[in-house]
């Protein structure tokens, strides 16, 4: 049986490769996955249970319940969004795929900063499009420089993906940087996909979105999710906010992918918007303290260095001082000390000097994990 070219040319996730190796192990400290360790807050769970008790076990509208779409639009009070611009999706992952399927043709180019979330690459490939990577650098705080974005544009460029706060680096773009990229998008008539999944997991300064840059109303598509901010990764609820013609096209494409999102998951998402703020604040404060623990711990280990991330729950740190490349570092650490990290090569071909640590784990695990990383590096 012949496999498609797309399936054969789409590499497996380097993050999942690590996770699959330890999935059934009970003695590994896992810092590889980007998933909050907290359980979904009780009021959100109860809202889902009540939805089920009321018999809401049937198909839902393709774009999502109107009440949820209205609440999502209202959660951006300064942008004037309407419910008709919102499409509820199976997490942020499907939201990005629907966006690409709706506005990208085979052969189009999509600009992506490197290091990048691996799903971007797989989904761009699946659409027959071409990723154009723009390298970001440690010395710049992994900021996406507008001038480098402009150099990457060709006559085939159709879209720029902006991810801030960024996975895997925790980098956060400034208002000035976003405005500069917005001007580039307008100059070359490009669409911008703004991945704002980590919008609320921010430690310094206000959140800035390219959607708020002048002139972006008709060319910016916002992606967000309930997964990270509300500890709802398993509920699979995300959303797209787009200009109405694009939102209608996405709703049509959604019909032919997953059809609709379960009623109880949407009820949970609505409760998260209505009552989740106190839980969100507490979770972000906990992540802030964990971040500081991890940064201090890694900086104390000879041969390792890192910047202090401004957002997300990831530390992307440099291991070049150990003399090991990313995959060797990750797999030898896993073998000898039972600590799982993600190799930088999962996030770009030029990332051999980096590994990613997700500190969405307990402080006890962080303390023990840091001690094991130190023992491994000191034993090299």
Coordinates of C-alpha atoms in Angstrom, one line a residue:
X1 CA 0.0 0.0 0.0
X2 CA 1.4 3.4 -1.0
X3 CA 1.6 6.2 1.6
X4 CA 1.0 9.8 0.6
X5 CA 3.9 12.1 0.0
X6 CA 2.7 14.3 2.8
X7 CA 2.6 11.5 5.4
X8 CA 6.1 10.4 4.3
X9 CA 7.6 13.9 4.4
X10 CA 6.1 15.0 7.7
X11 CA 8.6 14.1 10.5
X12 CA 7.4 12.8 13.9
X13 CA 7.4 15.3 16.8
X14 CA 10.7 15.2 18.6
X15 CA 8.8 16.1 21.8
X16 CA 6.5 13.1 21.5
X17 CA 9.4 10.9 20.6
X18 CA 10.8 11.5 24.1
X19 CA 7.4 11.2 25.8
X20 CA 6.6 7.9 24.0
X21 CA 9.8 6.5 25.3
X22 CA 8.8 7.2 28.9
X23 CA 5.0 6.9 28.7
X24 CA 4.9 3.7 30.8
X25 CA 7.8 4.5 33.1
X26 CA 7.0 5.4 36.7
X27 CA 10.5 6.5 37.7
X28 CA 11.1 9.4 35.3
X29 CA 10.7 13.1 36.1
X30 CA 9.1 14.5 32.9
X31 CA 9.8 18.0 31.9
X32 CA 9.2 17.2 28.2
X33 CA 5.5 18.0 27.7
X34 CA 3.8 21.5 27.7
X35 CA 0.9 20.6 30.0
X36 CA -0.1 22.3 33.3
X37 CA 0.1 19.8 36.2
X38 CA -2.9 21.3 37.8
X39 CA -6.3 19.7 37.5
X40 CA -9.0 21.7 35.8
X41 CA -10.7 24.0 38.4
X42 CA -13.8 22.4 40.1
X43 CA -16.4 24.9 38.9
X44 CA -15.3 24.2 35.3
X45 CA -15.6 20.5 35.8
X46 CA -19.0 20.9 37.5
X47 CA -20.3 23.0 34.5
X48 CA -19.5 20.1 32.2
X49 CA -21.1 17.6 34.5
X50 CA -24.3 19.7 34.7
X51 CA -24.4 19.9 30.9
X52 CA -24.3 16.1 30.7
X53 CA -26.9 15.7 33.4
X54 CA -29.2 18.0 31.4
X55 CA -28.9 15.7 28.4
X56 CA -26.6 17.9 26.3
X57 CA -25.1 14.9 24.5
X58 CA -26.0 15.7 20.9
X59 CA -24.3 17.5 18.0
X60 CA -23.7 21.2 18.4
X61 CA -23.5 24.0 15.8
X62 CA -20.4 23.8 13.6
X63 CA -19.0 27.1 14.7
X64 CA -19.9 26.4 18.4
X65 CA -22.6 27.5 20.7
X66 CA -23.6 31.1 20.2
X67 CA -23.3 31.8 24.0
X68 CA -19.7 30.7 24.0
X69 CA -18.8 32.6 20.8
X70 CA -20.4 35.7 22.2
X71 CA -18.4 35.3 25.5
X72 CA -15.2 34.8 23.5
X73 CA -15.8 37.9 21.4
X74 CA -16.6 39.9 24.6
X75 CA -13.4 38.8 26.3
X76 CA -11.6 41.2 23.8
X77 CA -13.6 44.3 24.7
X78 CA -11.2 46.7 22.9
X79 CA -11.3 45.0 19.5
X80 CA -15.1 45.0 18.7
X81 CA -15.2 41.4 17.7
X82 CA -18.6 39.8 17.0
X83 CA -19.7 36.2 17.6
X84 CA -19.9 35.7 13.8
X85 CA -16.1 36.1 13.7
X86 CA -15.5 33.2 16.2
X87 CA -15.1 29.5 15.4
X88 CA -14.8 27.0 18.3
X89 CA -12.3 24.3 17.5
X90 CA -10.7 21.1 18.8
X91 CA -8.0 23.0 20.7
X92 CA -5.5 25.5 19.2
X93 CA -4.1 22.7 17.1
X94 CA -7.2 22.3 14.9
X95 CA -7.6 26.1 14.9
X96 CA -4.2 26.5 13.2
X97 CA -4.9 23.7 10.7
X98 CA -8.3 25.3 9.8
X99 CA -6.7 28.6 9.3
X100 CA -4.1 27.2 6.9
X101 CA -6.7 25.1 5.0
X102 CA -8.9 28.2 4.6
X103 CA -6.4 30.7 3.3
X104 CA -3.3 28.8 2.1
X105 CA -2.9 27.1 -1.2
X106 CA -0.3 24.5 -2.2
X107 CA 3.0 26.2 -3.0
X108 CA 2.3 29.3 -0.9
X109 CA 5.0 30.2 1.6
X110 CA 4.4 30.7 5.3
X111 CA 7.0 32.6 7.4
X112 CA 7.7 30.9 10.8
X113 CA 10.2 32.0 13.4
X114 CA 12.8 29.4 14.5
X115 CA 12.8 27.8 17.0
X116 CA 9.2 26.9 16.4
X117 CA 6.3 24.8 17.7
X118 CA 6.7 21.6 15.6
X119 CA 3.0 21.5 14.8
X120 CA 3.4 24.5 12.5
X121 CA 5.8 22.5 10.3
X122 CA 3.6 19.4 10.1
X123 CA 0.5 21.4 9.3
X124 CA 2.1 23.6 6.7
X125 CA 3.5 20.5 5.0
X126 CA 0.0 18.9 5.2
X127 CA -1.4 21.8 3.3
X128 CA 1.2 21.5 0.5
X129 CA 2.7 24.9 1.5
X130 CA 6.3 25.8 2.1
X131 CA 7.7 26.9 5.5
X132 CA 10.2 29.8 5.4
X133 CA 12.1 29.9 8.7
X134 CA 13.4 33.1 10.2
X135 CA 16.0 32.3 12.8
X136 CA 15.9 34.0 16.2
X137 CA 18.9 34.2 18.5
X138 CA 19.6 33.8 22.2
X139 CA 21.5 37.1 22.4
X140 CA 18.3 38.9 21.2
X141 CA 16.1 37.0 23.7
X142 CA 14.8 35.0 20.7
X143 CA 12.9 38.0 19.5
X144 CA 11.6 37.9 16.0
X145 CA 13.3 40.8 14.2
X146 CA 11.1 42.6 11.7
X147 CA 14.0 43.2 9.3
X148 CA 14.7 39.5 9.1
X149 CA 11.0 38.8 8.4
X150 CA 11.1 41.2 5.5
X151 CA 14.2 39.6 4.0
X152 CA 12.4 36.2 4.0
X153 CA 9.5 37.4 1.9
X154 CA 9.2 36.3 -1.7
X155 CA 6.5 36.6 -4.3
X156 CA 5.0 33.3 -3.0
X157 CA 4.7 34.4 0.6
X158 CA 1.2 34.4 1.9
X159 CA 1.3 34.4 5.7
X160 CA 3.4 35.3 8.7
X161 CA 2.9 33.3 11.9
X162 CA 3.5 35.3 15.1
X163 CA 3.7 33.3 18.4
X164 CA 4.0 35.5 21.5
X165 CA 4.6 34.5 24.2
X166 CA 6.5 31.8 22.3
X167 CA 6.8 28.1 22.6
X168 CA 9.6 26.9 23.1
X169 CA 11.6 30.0 24.2
X170 CA 9.2 32.0 26.4
X171 CA 10.1 35.1 24.3
X172 CA 7.6 37.9 24.3
X173 CA 7.4 40.5 21.5
X174 CA 7.2 44.2 22.2
X175 CA 4.6 46.6 20.9
X176 CA 7.1 48.2 18.6
X177 CA 8.2 44.8 17.1
X178 CA 4.6 43.8 16.5
X179 CA 3.8 47.1 14.9
X180 CA 6.8 46.8 12.6
X181 CA 5.7 43.3 11.5
X182 CA 2.2 44.6 11.0
X183 CA 3.5 47.3 8.6
X184 CA 5.4 44.6 6.7
X185 CA 2.3 42.5 6.4
X186 CA 0.4 45.5 5.0
X187 CA 3.2 46.4 2.6
X188 CA 3.3 43.0 1.0
X189 CA -0.4 42.1 1.4
X190 CA 0.1 39.2 3.8
X191 CA -2.1 37.5 6.4
X192 CA -0.9 37.2 9.9
X193 CA -1.7 34.3 12.1
X194 CA -1.3 35.4 15.8
X195 CA -0.9 32.4 18.0
X196 CA -1.9 33.7 21.5
X197 CA -2.3 30.4 23.3
X198 CA 0.1 31.6 26.1
X199 CA -1.4 35.1 26.3
X200 CA -2.3 34.8 30.0
X201 CA 0.9 33.1 31.1
X202 CA 2.9 36.3 31.2
X203 CA 5.2 37.5 34.0
X204 CA 6.4 41.0 33.1
X205 CA 4.4 43.8 31.5
X206 CA 1.1 43.8 29.7
X207 CA 0.2 41.4 26.9
X208 CA 0.6 42.9 23.4
X209 CA -1.0 41.5 20.3
X210 CA -0.4 42.2 16.6
X211 CA -4.2 42.2 16.3
X212 CA -4.1 45.6 18.0
X213 CA -1.6 47.1 15.5
X214 CA -3.0 49.7 13.2
X215 CA -4.5 48.4 10.0
X216 CA -4.7 44.7 11.0
X217 CA -8.4 44.3 11.3
X218 CA -8.9 42.6 8.0
X219 CA -5.7 40.6 7.8
X220 CA -5.1 39.2 11.3
X221 CA -6.4 35.8 12.5
X222 CA -6.2 35.2 16.2
X223 CA -5.7 31.7 17.6
X224 CA -6.3 30.9 21.3
X225 CA -7.1 28.0 23.5
X226 CA -8.4 27.1 26.9
X227 CA -5.8 24.3 27.3
X228 CA -2.9 26.2 29.0
X229 CA -4.5 29.1 30.8
X230 CA -7.3 27.0 32.4
X231 CA -5.5 23.6 32.7
X232 CA -7.9 22.1 30.2
X233 CA -5.5 20.4 27.8
X234 CA -7.7 17.2 27.7
X235 CA -10.9 19.1 27.0
X236 CA -9.8 20.1 23.5
X237 CA -11.4 23.5 23.2
X238 CA -9.7 26.3 21.3
X239 CA -11.0 29.0 19.0
X240 CA -10.3 31.2 16.0
X241 CA -11.2 34.9 15.6
X242 CA -11.1 36.0 12.0
X243 CA -12.7 38.5 9.6
X244 CA -16.2 37.2 8.9
X245 CA -15.7 35.9 5.3
X246 CA -12.7 33.9 6.6
X247 CA -14.6 32.7 9.7
X248 CA -17.4 31.4 7.4
X249 CA -14.9 29.5 5.3
X250 CA -13.3 28.0 8.4
X251 CA -16.7 26.9 9.7
X252 CA -17.3 25.1 6.4
X253 CA -13.9 23.4 6.7
X254 CA -14.6 22.5 10.3
X255 CA -17.7 20.6 9.2
X256 CA -15.5 18.3 7.2
X257 CA -12.8 17.8 9.8
X258 CA -14.4 17.3 13.3
X259 CA -17.9 18.6 12.6
X260 CA -18.4 20.2 16.0
X261 CA -17.1 20.4 19.6
X262 CA -18.9 18.5 22.3
X263 CA -21.5 20.3 24.3
X264 CA -20.1 19.6 27.7
X265 CA -16.6 20.8 26.7
X266 CA -18.2 24.1 25.4
X267 CA -20.1 24.4 28.7
X268 CA -16.8 24.0 30.6
X269 CA -15.1 26.6 28.4
X270 CA -17.9 29.1 29.0
X271 CA -17.6 28.6 32.7
X272 CA -13.8 29.2 32.4
X273 CA -14.5 32.6 30.9
X274 CA -17.1 33.4 33.5
X275 CA -15.3 32.2 36.7
X276 CA -11.8 31.2 35.8
X277 CA -9.9 34.4 36.6
X278 CA -9.0 33.7 40.2
X279 CA -7.7 30.3 39.3
X280 CA -5.7 31.7 36.4
X281 CA -4.1 34.3 38.6
X282 CA -3.1 31.7 41.2
X283 CA -1.7 29.4 38.5
X284 CA 0.4 32.1 36.9
X285 CA 1.8 33.1 40.2
X286 CA 2.8 29.5 40.9
X287 CA 4.4 29.3 37.5
X288 CA 6.3 32.5 38.2
X289 CA 7.8 31.0 41.3
X290 CA 8.7 27.8 39.5
X291 CA 10.3 29.8 36.7
X292 CA 12.6 31.5 39.2
X293 CA 13.5 28.2 40.8
X294 CA 14.4 26.7 37.4
X295 CA 16.4 29.7 36.2
X296 CA 18.4 29.9 39.3
X297 CA 19.0 26.1 39.3
X298 CA 20.1 25.9 35.7
X299 CA 22.4 29.0 36.0
X300 CA 24.1 27.3 39.0
X301 CA 25.2 24.4 36.8
X302 CA 28.6 24.8 35.1
X303 CA 28.2 24.6 31.3
X304 CA 24.6 25.6 31.2
X305 CA 23.2 29.1 30.6
X306 CA 19.7 30.6 30.1
X307 CA 17.7 33.8 29.9
X308 CA 14.8 34.4 32.2
X309 CA 11.6 33.7 30.1
X310 CA 8.9 36.4 30.2
X311 CA 6.1 34.1 29.4
X312 CA 4.9 30.5 29.0
X313 CA 6.1 27.7 31.3
X314 CA 9.2 26.8 29.3
X315 CA 12.9 27.3 29.9
X316 CA 14.9 27.0 26.7
X317 CA 18.5 26.7 27.8
X318 CA 21.9 26.5 26.2
X319 CA 23.9 23.3 26.7
X320 CA 26.9 24.0 24.4
X321 CA 29.2 24.3 27.4
X322 CA 28.8 20.5 28.0
X323 CA 30.2 19.5 24.7
X324 CA 27.1 17.5 23.9
X325 CA 24.5 18.1 21.2
X326 CA 20.8 18.3 22.1
X327 CA 19.8 14.8 21.3
X328 CA 22.8 13.2 23.1
X329 CA 22.2 15.4 26.1
X330 CA 18.5 14.6 26.3
X331 CA 18.9 10.8 25.9
X332 CA 21.9 10.4 28.1
X333 CA 20.2 12.4 30.8
X334 CA 17.2 10.2 30.4
X335 CA 19.2 7.0 30.6
X336 CA 21.5 8.0 33.5
X337 CA 19.3 10.3 35.6
X338 CA 15.7 9.5 34.6
X339 CA 14.9 13.1 33.7
X340 CA 13.1 13.8 30.4
X341 CA 13.6 17.1 28.5
X342 CA 12.8 18.0 24.9
X343 CA 15.8 18.4 22.5
X344 CA 16.2 21.7 20.7
X345 CA 16.3 19.8 17.4
X346 CA 12.5 19.2 17.9
X347 CA 12.1 22.9 17.3
X348 CA 14.4 23.5 14.4
X349 CA 17.3 22.1 12.5
X350 CA 19.7 24.6 13.9
X351 CA 18.9 24.1 17.5
X352 CA 21.6 21.5 18.5
X353 CA 22.8 23.7 21.4
X354 CA 19.5 23.9 23.2
X355 CA 17.0 21.9 25.2
X356 CA 13.6 22.8 26.5
X357 CA 12.4 22.2 30.1
X358 CA 8.7 22.5 30.9
X359 CA 8.3 23.7 34.5
X360 CA 4.6 22.9 34.5
X361 CA 5.5 20.4 37.2
X362 CA 5.5 20.3 41.0
X363 CA 8.2 22.2 42.9
X364 CA 9.2 18.8 44.4
X365 CA 9.8 17.4 40.9
X366 CA 11.7 20.6 39.9
X367 CA 14.0 20.4 42.9
X368 CA 14.8 16.7 42.3
X369 CA 15.0 17.2 38.6
X370 CA 17.5 20.0 38.9
X371 CA 19.6 18.0 41.3
X372 CA 19.7 15.1 38.8
X373 CA 20.6 17.5 35.9
X374 CA 23.4 18.9 38.0
X375 CA 24.7 15.4 38.8
X376 CA 24.6 14.4 35.1
X377 CA 26.4 17.5 33.9
X378 CA 29.0 17.4 36.7
X379 CA 29.7 13.8 35.9
X380 CA 30.6 14.5 32.2

